[in-house]
Amino acid sequence: MDIKIAQSWKQRLTEEFGKPYFATLTNFVKEEYKTETIYPPGREIFRAFDCCDFENVKVVIIGQDPYHGPGQANGLCFSVRDGLRMPPSLVNIFKEIRNDLGKEMPSSGDLGRWADQGVLLLNATLTVRAGSPGSHQNKGWEMFTDAVIKKISDEKQNVVFLLWGAYAQKKGEVIDRTKHLVLMSAHPSPFSADRGFFGCKHFSKANQYLTSKGLSEINW
């Protein structure tokens, strides 16, 4: 199956694209885009990969669903388009960065600037129906993103995985902790941020680890 995705990923995921579940998933997603309002726009489904080549991955952040509100989702987990109001979880992420690193809150919630530096912003499910969170779960995306995480774990070294909340932590069980740094905390959602996300200092810890391995820091 010919999937439009960055070449560095395509060559590593070709086997996955050829599996029966992925054909079923593709047919489902195509039909959904024809008949429903689906986010993100089709050209941005694989934006997380297109913005961050496999060779450049230094940090992986795992989200769950794309945002399901009008125009919010842009293919990067927790990220919204420039000019849009930031969702509460993203606001809390920036609050933790401010407390951790002393950086002021940015004006834009588009995290493309992180992706360009080697942060893979990976949702477990890459598409969603407008106004219907979870509507594309259990259709095959989770199998695909599990394979992506395992591929990074197996073929790279010294990657930082930020696993926020029980869902991300469950997906991260395949990560080889002897080769990579796994940092876990509560989810940045307003419902749980006070239970361990605030004060986790994941952003400074990630940079300290990268520096210790001779890699450049992320400008959060």
Coordinates of N, CA and C in Angstrom, one line a residue:
M1 N 0.8 -1.2 0.0 CA 0.0 0.0 0.0 C 0.9 1.3 0.0
D2 N 0.6 2.2 -0.9 CA 1.4 3.4 -1.0 C 0.9 4.5 -0.1
I3 N 1.5 4.7 1.1 CA 1.1 5.7 2.1 C 2.0 6.9 1.9
K4 N 1.4 8.1 1.9 CA 2.2 9.3 1.8 C 2.7 9.7 3.2
I5 N 3.9 9.4 3.4 CA 4.6 9.6 4.7 C 6.1 9.8 4.4
A6 N 6.7 10.6 5.3 CA 8.1 10.9 5.1 C 8.9 9.6 4.8
Q7 N 9.9 9.7 3.9 CA 10.6 8.5 3.4 C 11.3 7.8 4.5
S8 N 11.9 8.4 5.5 CA 12.6 7.8 6.5 C 11.7 6.8 7.3
W9 N 10.5 7.2 7.4 CA 9.5 6.3 8.1 C 8.9 5.3 7.2
K10 N 8.7 5.7 5.9 CA 8.1 4.7 5.0 C 8.9 3.5 4.8
Q11 N 10.2 3.6 4.8 CA 11.1 2.4 4.6 C 11.1 1.5 5.8
R12 N 10.8 2.1 6.9 CA 10.8 1.3 8.2 C 9.4 0.7 8.5
L13 N 8.4 1.3 7.9 CA 7.0 0.9 8.2 C 6.3 0.2 7.1
T14 N 7.1 -0.1 6.0 CA 6.5 -0.7 4.8 C 5.8 -2.0 5.2
E15 N 6.4 -2.8 6.0 CA 5.8 -4.1 6.4 C 4.5 -3.9 7.1
E16 N 4.4 -2.8 8.0 CA 3.2 -2.5 8.7 C 2.1 -2.1 7.7
F17 N 2.4 -1.3 6.7 CA 1.5 -0.8 5.8 C 0.9 -2.0 4.9
G18 N 1.6 -3.1 4.9 CA 1.1 -4.2 4.1 C 0.3 -5.2 4.8
K19 N 0.1 -5.0 6.1 CA -0.7 -5.9 6.9 C -2.2 -5.7 6.7
P20 N -3.0 -6.8 6.8 CA -4.4 -6.8 6.6 C -5.1 -5.7 7.5
Y21 N -4.7 -5.5 8.7 CA -5.4 -4.6 9.6 C -5.3 -3.2 9.0
F22 N -4.1 -2.9 8.4 CA -3.9 -1.5 7.9 C -4.7 -1.2 6.7
A23 N -4.9 -2.3 5.9 CA -5.8 -2.1 4.7 C -7.3 -1.8 5.2
T24 N -7.7 -2.5 6.2 CA -9.0 -2.3 6.8 C -9.1 -0.9 7.4
L25 N -8.1 -0.5 8.1 CA -8.1 0.8 8.7 C -8.1 1.9 7.6
T26 N -7.3 1.7 6.6 CA -7.3 2.7 5.5 C -8.7 2.9 4.8
N27 N -9.3 1.8 4.6 CA -10.7 1.8 4.0 C -11.7 2.5 4.9
F28 N -11.6 2.2 6.2 CA -12.5 2.9 7.2 C -12.2 4.4 7.1
V29 N -11.0 4.8 7.2 CA -10.6 6.2 7.3 C -11.1 7.0 6.0
K30 N -10.8 6.4 4.9 CA -11.2 7.0 3.6 C -12.7 7.2 3.5
E31 N -13.5 6.2 4.0 CA -14.9 6.3 3.9 C -15.4 7.4 4.9
E32 N -14.7 7.5 6.1 CA -15.1 8.5 7.1 C -14.9 9.9 6.5
Y33 N -13.7 10.1 5.8 CA -13.5 11.5 5.2 C -14.5 11.8 4.1
K34 N -15.0 10.8 3.5 CA -16.0 11.1 2.4 C -17.4 11.5 3.0
T35 N -17.7 10.9 4.2 CA -19.1 11.0 4.7 C -19.2 11.9 5.9
E36 N -18.1 12.2 6.6 CA -18.2 12.9 7.9 C -17.1 14.0 7.9
T37 N -17.2 14.9 8.9 CA -16.1 15.9 9.1 C -15.1 15.2 10.0
I38 N -13.9 15.1 9.5 CA -12.8 14.3 10.2 C -11.7 15.3 10.4
Y39 N -11.1 15.2 11.6 CA -9.8 15.9 11.9 C -8.7 15.0 12.1
P40 N -7.4 15.4 11.8 CA -7.1 16.6 11.1 C -7.4 16.5 9.7
P41 N -7.1 17.5 8.9 CA -7.3 17.4 7.4 C -6.4 16.2 6.9
G42 N -6.8 15.6 5.9 CA -6.2 14.4 5.4 C -4.7 14.5 5.2
R43 N -4.3 15.7 4.7 CA -2.8 15.9 4.4 C -2.0 15.9 5.7
E44 N -2.6 16.1 6.8 CA -1.9 16.2 8.1 C -2.0 15.0 9.0
I45 N -2.6 13.9 8.5 CA -2.7 12.7 9.3 C -1.3 12.3 9.8
F46 N -0.3 12.3 8.9 CA 1.0 11.8 9.3 C 2.0 13.0 9.5
R47 N 1.5 14.2 9.9 CA 2.3 15.3 10.1 C 3.4 15.1 11.1
A48 N 3.1 14.4 12.2 CA 4.1 14.1 13.2 C 5.3 13.4 12.6
F49 N 5.1 12.6 11.7 CA 6.2 11.9 11.0 C 6.9 12.8 10.0
D50 N 6.1 13.5 9.3 CA 6.7 14.4 8.2 C 7.5 15.5 8.8
C51 N 7.2 15.9 10.0 CA 8.0 17.0 10.7 C 9.2 16.5 11.4
C52 N 9.3 15.2 11.6 CA 10.4 14.6 12.5 C 10.8 13.3 11.9
D53 N 11.9 13.3 11.1 CA 12.4 12.1 10.5 C 12.8 11.1 11.6
F54 N 12.8 9.9 11.2 CA 13.2 8.8 12.2 C 14.6 9.0 12.7
E55 N 15.5 9.4 11.9 CA 16.9 9.6 12.3 C 17.0 10.7 13.4
N56 N 16.1 11.7 13.3 CA 16.1 12.9 14.2 C 15.4 12.7 15.5
V57 N 14.7 11.6 15.7 CA 13.8 11.5 16.9 C 14.7 11.5 18.2
K58 N 14.5 12.4 19.1 CA 15.2 12.5 20.4 C 14.2 12.3 21.5
V59 N 13.0 12.8 21.3 CA 12.0 12.8 22.4 C 10.7 12.3 21.7
V60 N 9.9 11.4 22.5 CA 8.6 11.0 22.0 C 7.6 11.4 23.1
I61 N 6.5 12.1 22.7 CA 5.4 12.4 23.6 C 4.2 11.7 23.0
I62 N 3.5 10.9 23.8 CA 2.4 10.1 23.4 C 1.1 10.7 23.9
G63 N 0.2 11.1 22.9 CA -1.1 11.5 23.2 C -2.1 10.4 22.9
Q64 N -3.4 10.8 23.0 CA -4.5 9.8 22.7 C -5.2 10.0 21.4
D65 N -6.1 11.0 21.4 CA -6.9 11.3 20.2 C -6.5 12.7 19.7
P66 N -6.7 13.0 18.4 CA -6.6 14.4 18.0 C -7.7 15.2 18.6
Y67 N -7.5 16.5 18.7 CA -8.6 17.4 19.2 C -9.8 17.2 18.2
H68 N -11.0 17.3 18.7 CA -12.2 17.1 17.9 C -13.0 18.3 17.6
G69 N -12.5 19.5 18.1 CA -13.1 20.8 17.8 C -12.7 21.4 16.5
P70 N -13.5 22.3 15.9 CA -13.3 22.9 14.6 C -11.9 23.5 14.5
G71 N -11.1 22.9 13.5 CA -9.8 23.5 13.1 C -8.7 23.3 14.1
Q72 N -8.9 22.6 15.2 CA -7.9 22.5 16.3 C -6.8 21.6 15.9
A73 N -7.1 20.4 15.5 CA -6.1 19.3 15.3 C -5.2 19.7 14.1
N74 N -3.9 19.5 14.3 CA -3.0 19.7 13.2 C -1.9 18.6 13.0
G75 N -2.3 17.4 13.5 CA -1.4 16.3 13.2 C -0.4 16.0 14.3
L76 N -0.3 16.9 15.3 CA 0.7 16.8 16.3 C 0.0 16.7 17.7
C77 N 0.3 15.7 18.5 CA -0.4 15.6 19.8 C -0.2 16.8 20.6
F78 N -1.3 17.2 21.3 CA -1.4 18.3 22.2 C -1.3 19.7 21.5
S79 N -1.0 19.7 20.2 CA -0.8 20.9 19.5 C -2.1 21.5 18.8
V80 N -2.2 22.8 18.7 CA -3.3 23.4 17.9 C -2.7 24.4 16.9
R81 N -3.5 24.7 16.0 CA -3.1 25.7 14.9 C -2.8 27.0 15.5
D82 N -1.8 27.7 14.9 CA -1.4 29.0 15.3 C -2.7 29.9 15.3
G83 N -2.9 30.7 16.3 CA -4.0 31.7 16.4 C -5.2 31.1 17.1
L84 N -5.2 29.8 17.4 CA -6.4 29.3 18.1 C -6.1 29.3 19.6
R85 N -7.2 29.4 20.3 CA -7.1 29.3 21.8 C -6.6 28.0 22.2
M86 N -5.6 28.0 23.2 CA -5.0 26.7 23.6 C -5.9 25.9 24.5
P87 N -6.1 24.6 24.3 CA -6.8 23.8 25.2 C -6.2 23.7 26.5
P88 N -7.0 23.3 27.6 CA -6.5 23.3 28.9 C -5.2 22.5 29.2
S89 N -5.2 21.3 28.5 CA -4.0 20.4 28.7 C -2.7 21.1 28.2
L90 N -2.8 21.8 27.1 CA -1.7 22.5 26.5 C -1.2 23.7 27.4
V91 N -2.2 24.4 27.9 CA -1.9 25.5 28.8 C -1.1 24.9 30.0
N92 N -1.6 23.8 30.5 CA -0.9 23.2 31.7 C 0.5 22.7 31.3
I93 N 0.7 22.2 30.1 CA 2.1 21.9 29.7 C 3.0 23.1 29.7
F94 N 2.5 24.2 29.2 CA 3.3 25.4 29.2 C 3.5 26.0 30.6
K95 N 2.5 25.8 31.5 CA 2.7 26.2 32.9 C 3.9 25.4 33.5
E96 N 3.9 24.1 33.2 CA 5.0 23.3 33.8 C 6.3 23.7 33.2
I97 N 6.4 24.0 31.9 CA 7.6 24.5 31.3 C 8.1 25.8 32.0
R98 N 7.1 26.7 32.2 CA 7.5 27.9 32.9 C 8.0 27.7 34.3
N99 N 7.4 26.8 35.0 CA 7.8 26.5 36.4 C 9.2 25.7 36.4
D100 N 9.4 24.9 35.4 CA 10.5 24.0 35.3 C 11.7 24.8 34.8
L101 N 11.5 25.6 33.7 CA 12.6 26.2 33.0 C 12.6 27.7 33.0
G102 N 11.5 28.3 33.5 CA 11.5 29.8 33.6 C 11.1 30.4 32.3
K103 N 10.6 29.7 31.3 CA 10.2 30.2 30.0 C 8.8 30.8 30.1
E104 N 8.6 31.9 29.5 CA 7.2 32.5 29.5 C 6.3 31.7 28.6
M105 N 5.0 31.9 28.8 CA 4.0 31.2 28.0 C 4.1 31.7 26.6
P106 N 4.2 30.8 25.6 CA 4.2 31.3 24.2 C 2.9 31.8 23.7
S107 N 2.9 32.5 22.6 CA 1.7 33.0 22.0 C 1.0 32.0 21.1
S108 N 1.8 31.0 20.6 CA 1.2 30.0 19.7 C 1.2 28.7 20.3
G109 N 0.1 27.9 20.1 CA 0.0 26.5 20.6 C 0.4 25.5 19.5
D110 N 1.0 26.0 18.4 CA 1.5 25.0 17.4 C 2.8 24.5 17.8
L111 N 2.9 23.2 18.0 CA 4.2 22.6 18.5 C 5.1 22.1 17.4
G112 N 4.8 22.6 16.2 CA 5.7 22.3 15.1 C 7.2 22.7 15.4
R113 N 7.4 23.7 16.2 CA 8.7 24.1 16.6 C 9.4 23.0 17.4
W114 N 8.7 22.2 18.2 CA 9.3 21.1 18.9 C 9.6 20.0 17.9
A115 N 8.6 19.7 17.0 CA 8.8 18.6 16.1 C 10.1 18.8 15.2
D116 N 10.3 20.1 14.8 CA 11.5 20.4 14.0 C 12.8 20.1 14.7
Q117 N 12.7 20.0 16.1 CA 13.9 19.7 16.8 C 14.1 18.3 17.2
G118 N 13.2 17.4 16.8 CA 13.3 16.0 17.1 C 12.4 15.5 18.1
V119 N 11.2 16.2 18.3 CA 10.2 15.7 19.2 C 9.1 15.1 18.4
L120 N 8.9 13.8 18.5 CA 7.8 13.1 17.8 C 6.5 13.2 18.7
L121 N 5.6 14.0 18.2 CA 4.3 14.2 18.9 C 3.2 13.3 18.4
L122 N 3.2 12.1 19.0 CA 2.5 11.0 18.5 C 1.1 10.7 19.2
N123 N 0.0 10.9 18.5 CA -1.2 10.5 19.1 C -1.4 9.0 18.8
A124 N -2.0 8.3 19.8 CA -2.3 6.8 19.6 C -3.2 6.6 18.4
T125 N -4.2 7.5 18.3 CA -5.2 7.4 17.2 C -5.0 8.7 16.4
L126 N -4.8 8.5 15.1 CA -4.4 9.7 14.2 C -5.5 10.5 13.6
T127 N -6.8 10.0 13.7 CA -7.9 10.7 13.2 C -9.1 10.6 14.2
V128 N -10.0 11.5 14.0 CA -11.2 11.6 14.9 C -12.4 12.3 14.1
R129 N -13.6 11.8 14.5 CA -14.8 12.5 13.9 C -15.1 13.8 14.7
A130 N -15.5 14.8 14.0 CA -15.7 16.1 14.6 C -16.7 15.9 15.7
G131 N -16.4 16.5 16.9 CA -17.3 16.5 18.0 C -17.5 15.1 18.7
S132 N -16.7 14.2 18.3 CA -16.9 12.8 18.8 C -15.6 12.2 19.3
P133 N -15.1 12.5 20.5 CA -13.9 12.0 20.9 C -13.9 10.4 21.0
G134 N -12.8 9.8 20.6 CA -12.7 8.4 20.6 C -13.4 7.6 19.5
S135 N -13.9 8.4 18.5 CA -14.7 7.8 17.5 C -13.9 6.9 16.5
H136 N -12.6 7.1 16.5 CA -11.7 6.3 15.6 C -10.8 5.4 16.4
Q137 N -11.2 5.2 17.7 CA -10.4 4.2 18.5 C -10.8 2.8 18.1
N138 N -9.9 1.9 18.3 CA -10.2 0.5 18.0 C -10.5 0.1 16.6
K139 N -9.9 0.9 15.7 CA -10.1 0.7 14.3 C -8.8 0.2 13.6
G140 N -7.7 0.2 14.4 CA -6.4 -0.2 13.9 C -5.3 0.8 14.1
W141 N -5.6 2.1 14.4 CA -4.6 3.1 14.6 C -3.7 2.7 15.8
E142 N -4.3 2.1 16.8 CA -3.4 1.8 18.0 C -2.4 0.7 17.7
M143 N -2.8 -0.2 16.8 CA -1.8 -1.2 16.4 C -0.6 -0.6 15.7
F144 N -1.0 0.3 14.8 CA 0.0 1.0 14.0 C 1.0 1.8 14.9
T145 N 0.4 2.6 15.8 CA 1.3 3.5 16.7 C 2.1 2.6 17.7
D146 N 1.5 1.5 18.1 CA 2.3 0.6 19.0 C 3.5 0.1 18.2
A147 N 3.3 -0.2 16.9 CA 4.5 -0.6 16.1 C 5.5 0.5 15.9
V148 N 5.0 1.7 15.8 CA 6.0 2.8 15.7 C 6.8 3.0 16.9
I149 N 6.2 2.9 18.1 CA 6.9 3.0 19.4 C 7.9 1.9 19.5
K150 N 7.5 0.7 19.2 CA 8.4 -0.5 19.2 C 9.6 -0.3 18.3
K151 N 9.3 0.2 17.1 CA 10.4 0.4 16.1 C 11.4 1.4 16.6
I152 N 11.0 2.5 17.2 CA 11.9 3.5 17.8 C 12.7 2.8 18.9
S153 N 12.0 2.1 19.8 CA 12.7 1.4 20.9 C 13.7 0.5 20.5
D154 N 13.4 -0.3 19.4 CA 14.3 -1.4 19.0 C 15.5 -0.8 18.2
E155 N 15.3 0.2 17.4 CA 16.3 0.6 16.4 C 17.0 1.8 16.8
K156 N 16.6 2.5 17.8 CA 17.3 3.7 18.3 C 17.9 3.5 19.7
Q157 N 18.7 4.5 20.1 CA 19.1 4.5 21.5 C 19.0 5.9 22.0
N158 N 18.9 6.0 23.4 CA 19.0 7.3 24.1 C 17.8 8.3 23.7
V159 N 16.6 7.7 23.5 CA 15.5 8.5 23.2 C 14.7 8.7 24.6
V160 N 14.2 9.9 24.8 CA 13.4 10.2 26.0 C 11.9 10.0 25.6
F161 N 11.2 9.2 26.4 CA 9.8 9.0 26.2 C 9.1 9.7 27.3
L162 N 8.2 10.6 27.0 CA 7.3 11.3 28.0 C 6.0 10.7 28.0
L163 N 5.6 9.9 29.1 CA 4.4 9.2 29.2 C 3.5 9.8 30.2
W164 N 2.5 10.6 29.8 CA 1.7 11.4 30.7 C 0.3 10.7 30.8
G165 N 0.0 10.1 31.9 CA -1.3 9.5 32.1 C -1.3 8.0 31.9
A166 N -2.3 7.3 32.4 CA -2.3 5.8 32.4 C -2.3 5.3 30.9
Y167 N -3.0 6.0 30.1 CA -3.1 5.5 28.7 C -1.7 5.5 28.0
A168 N -1.0 6.6 28.1 CA 0.3 6.6 27.5 C 1.3 5.6 28.1
Q169 N 1.2 5.5 29.4 CA 2.1 4.6 30.2 C 1.8 3.1 29.7
K170 N 0.6 2.8 29.5 CA 0.2 1.4 29.0 C 0.9 1.2 27.6
K171 N 0.8 2.2 26.7 CA 1.4 2.1 25.4 C 2.9 2.0 25.5
G172 N 3.5 2.6 26.5 CA 4.9 2.6 26.6 C 5.5 1.3 27.2
E173 N 4.7 0.3 27.5 CA 5.2 -0.9 28.1 C 6.2 -1.6 27.2
V174 N 6.2 -1.4 25.9 CA 7.1 -2.1 24.9 C 8.5 -1.4 24.9
I175 N 8.6 -0.3 25.5 CA 9.9 0.5 25.5 C 11.0 -0.2 26.3
D176 N 12.2 -0.4 25.7 CA 13.3 -1.0 26.4 C 14.0 0.1 27.3
R177 N 13.7 -0.1 28.6 CA 14.2 0.9 29.5 C 15.8 0.9 29.7
T178 N 16.4 -0.2 29.2 CA 17.9 -0.2 29.3 C 18.6 0.7 28.3
K179 N 17.8 1.1 27.2 CA 18.4 1.9 26.1 C 17.9 3.3 26.1
H180 N 16.8 3.5 26.8 CA 16.1 4.8 26.7 C 15.7 5.3 28.1
L181 N 15.3 6.6 28.1 CA 14.8 7.2 29.4 C 13.3 7.3 29.2
V182 N 12.6 6.7 30.2 CA 11.2 6.8 30.2 C 10.8 7.6 31.5
L183 N 10.1 8.8 31.2 CA 9.6 9.6 32.3 C 8.1 9.6 32.3
M184 N 7.5 9.3 33.5 CA 6.1 9.1 33.6 C 5.5 10.1 34.7
S185 N 4.3 10.5 34.4 CA 3.6 11.4 35.4 C 2.1 11.3 35.1
A186 N 1.3 12.0 35.9 CA -0.1 12.2 35.6 C -0.3 12.9 34.3
H187 N -1.5 12.9 33.7 CA -1.8 13.6 32.5 C -1.9 15.1 32.8
P188 N -1.6 16.0 31.8 CA -1.7 17.4 32.0 C -3.1 18.0 32.0
S189 N -4.1 17.1 31.8 CA -5.5 17.5 31.9 C -5.8 18.2 33.2
P190 N -6.7 19.2 33.2 CA -7.1 19.9 34.5 C -7.6 18.9 35.5
F191 N -8.1 17.7 35.1 CA -8.6 16.8 36.0 C -7.5 16.0 36.8
S192 N -6.3 16.1 36.3 CA -5.2 15.3 36.9 C -3.9 16.0 37.1
A193 N -3.7 17.2 36.5 CA -2.4 17.8 36.5 C -1.9 18.0 37.9
D194 N -2.8 18.3 38.9 CA -2.4 18.5 40.2 C -1.9 17.3 40.9
R195 N -2.1 16.1 40.3 CA -1.8 14.8 40.9 C -0.4 14.3 40.4
G196 N 0.5 15.2 40.0 CA 1.8 14.7 39.6 C 2.4 15.2 38.3
F197 N 1.5 15.9 37.5 CA 2.1 16.5 36.3 C 2.8 17.8 36.7
F198 N 2.1 18.6 37.4 CA 2.8 19.8 37.9 C 3.9 19.4 38.9
G199 N 5.1 19.9 38.6 CA 6.3 19.6 39.4 C 7.1 18.4 38.9
C200 N 6.6 17.8 37.8 CA 7.4 16.6 37.3 C 8.7 16.9 36.7
K201 N 8.9 18.2 36.2 CA 10.2 18.7 35.7 C 10.7 17.8 34.5
H202 N 9.7 17.3 33.7 CA 10.1 16.4 32.6 C 11.0 17.1 31.6
F203 N 10.7 18.4 31.4 CA 11.4 19.1 30.3 C 12.9 19.3 30.6
S204 N 13.2 19.7 31.9 CA 14.6 19.8 32.3 C 15.3 18.5 32.4
K205 N 14.5 17.5 32.8 CA 15.1 16.1 32.9 C 15.4 15.6 31.6
A206 N 14.5 15.8 30.6 CA 14.8 15.3 29.2 C 16.1 16.0 28.7
N207 N 16.2 17.3 28.9 CA 17.4 18.0 28.4 C 18.7 17.5 29.1
Q208 N 18.6 17.3 30.4 CA 19.8 16.8 31.1 C 20.2 15.5 30.5
Y209 N 19.3 14.6 30.3 CA 19.6 13.3 29.7 C 20.2 13.4 28.3
L210 N 19.6 14.2 27.5 CA 20.1 14.4 26.1 C 21.5 14.9 26.1
T211 N 21.7 15.9 27.0 CA 23.1 16.5 27.1 C 24.1 15.4 27.6
S212 N 23.7 14.6 28.5 CA 24.6 13.5 29.0 C 24.9 12.5 28.0
K213 N 24.1 12.4 26.9 CA 24.4 11.5 25.8 C 25.0 12.2 24.6
G214 N 25.4 13.4 24.8 CA 26.1 14.2 23.7 C 25.1 14.7 22.7
L215 N 23.8 14.8 23.0 CA 22.8 15.3 22.1 C 22.4 16.7 22.5
S216 N 21.9 17.4 21.5 CA 21.5 18.8 21.8 C 20.2 18.8 22.5
E217 N 20.0 19.9 23.3 CA 18.8 20.0 24.1 C 17.6 20.4 23.2
I218 N 16.4 20.3 23.7 CA 15.2 20.8 23.0 C 15.0 22.2 23.6
N219 N 14.7 23.1 22.7 CA 14.3 24.5 23.1 C 12.8 24.4 23.3
W220 N 12.4 24.1 24.5 CA 11.0 24.0 24.8 C 10.3 25.3 24.8

